[in-house]
Structures are given as C-alpha cells and as structure tokens.
Amino acid sequence: YGFDPVVVASSPYHDEDTTSSLVDAFRAGDAGLVLLDCMGFRREVREELRAALGVPVVVANHLVARVVAELVAG
C-alpha cells in the first residue's frame, strides 16, 4: 500500500530511556511518521522524537483531545 510500517514496543510507564530507544528503532526503520498509540506518552516525548527524527509525531492523547474539542466546538 505504499508504506512499510515500523512497529516498536515501548511503554511510557516502564522504560527508563524511552525516547532514545524509540529514536534508534525509528531511524533504523527509516520512519516517515510516528504514531504513539499509548495514552501515557507525554508531549515531551513527542517533541523529543520530532526534533530527533525530523518527522511528524502523533500522540494518542492529543489526537483524542483534538477530536473532542471539534465535537464540543460544534
């Protein structure tokens, strides 16, 4: 379908060095977009990944917040 997903298992609750291990894995897979699907990932991780990888990073909790804001705003 035009892309090869890079899947990396990581937890924002247990991994001490989450960001650097994610950066290494996504670089190795040449990721062009990162989707963090755990609600526990924070804005700081998103910003660190975006700066290190130079690609868009989507975090689940921000995505849900934007959708809810759209619904509430009408």
GROMACS .gro file of C-alpha atoms in nm:
model
   74
    1TYR     CA    1   0.000   0.000   0.000
    2GLY     CA    2   0.295   0.234  -0.036
    3PHE     CA    3   0.445   0.213   0.311
    4ASP     CA    4   0.629  -0.033   0.533
    5PRO     CA    5   0.528   0.008   0.898
    6VAL     CA    6   0.793   0.008   1.169
    7VAL     CA    7   0.644  -0.138   1.486
    8VAL     CA    8   0.824  -0.076   1.815
    9ALA     CA    9   0.701  -0.200   2.152
   10SER     CA   10   0.753   0.061   2.422
   11SER     CA   11   0.586   0.176   2.742
   12PRO     CA   12   0.588   0.527   2.884
   13TYR     CA   13   0.539   0.372   3.229
   14HIS     CA   14   0.830   0.126   3.249
   15ASP     CA   15   1.101   0.224   3.002
   16GLU     CA   16   1.365   0.443   3.167
   17ASP     CA   17   1.518   0.559   2.841
   18THR     CA   18   1.211   0.556   2.618
   19THR     CA   19   1.299   0.836   2.382
   20SER     CA   20   1.649   0.726   2.282
   21SER     CA   21   1.540   0.365   2.221
   22LEU     CA   22   1.247   0.487   2.009
   23VAL     CA   23   1.471   0.721   1.811
   24ASP     CA   24   1.713   0.437   1.738
   25ALA     CA   25   1.436   0.200   1.628
   26PHE     CA   26   1.255   0.453   1.408
   27ARG     CA   27   1.580   0.567   1.248
   28ALA     CA   28   1.673   0.208   1.173
   29GLY     CA   29   1.336   0.159   1.005
   30ASP     CA   30   1.353   0.494   0.822
   31ALA     CA   31   1.014   0.601   0.962
   32GLY     CA   32   0.847   0.897   0.791
   33LEU     CA   33   0.568   0.932   1.050
   34VAL     CA   34   0.544   0.820   1.411
   35LEU     CA   35   0.217   0.727   1.584
   36LEU     CA   36   0.241   0.673   1.959
   37ASP     CA   37  -0.079   0.485   2.039
   38CYS     CA   38  -0.049   0.470   2.418
   39MET     CA   39  -0.236   0.742   2.607
   40GLY     CA   40   0.054   0.763   2.855
   41PHE     CA   41   0.304   0.920   2.617
   42ARG     CA   42   0.353   1.286   2.700
   43ARG     CA   43   0.407   1.596   2.492
   44GLU     CA   44   0.776   1.596   2.587
   45VAL     CA   45   0.832   1.259   2.418
   46ARG     CA   46   0.651   1.383   2.108
   47GLU     CA   47   0.869   1.693   2.090
   48GLU     CA   48   1.190   1.499   2.150
   49LEU     CA   49   1.104   1.247   1.878
   50ARG     CA   50   1.002   1.519   1.635
   51ALA     CA   51   1.328   1.707   1.692
   52ALA     CA   52   1.546   1.396   1.670
   53LEU     CA   53   1.377   1.236   1.369
   54GLY     CA   54   1.251   1.535   1.174
   55VAL     CA   55   0.918   1.364   1.101
   56PRO     CA   56   0.560   1.425   1.219
   57VAL     CA   57   0.475   1.258   1.550
   58VAL     CA   58   0.115   1.190   1.657
   59VAL     CA   59   0.034   1.109   2.020
   60ALA     CA   60  -0.294   0.932   2.101
   61ASN     CA   61  -0.398   1.159   2.390
   62HIS     CA   62  -0.352   1.473   2.178
   63LEU     CA   63  -0.544   1.317   1.891
   64VAL     CA   64  -0.836   1.231   2.118
   65ALA     CA   65  -0.828   1.580   2.274
   66ARG     CA   66  -0.849   1.742   1.930
   67VAL     CA   67  -1.139   1.524   1.823
   68VAL     CA   68  -1.328   1.601   2.144
   69ALA     CA   69  -1.257   1.972   2.101
   70GLU     CA   70  -1.404   1.954   1.749
   71LEU     CA   71  -1.715   1.779   1.880
   72VAL     CA   72  -1.763   2.027   2.164
   73ALA     CA   73  -1.699   2.334   1.948
   74GLY     CA   74  -1.964   2.220   1.706
   0.00000   0.00000   0.00000
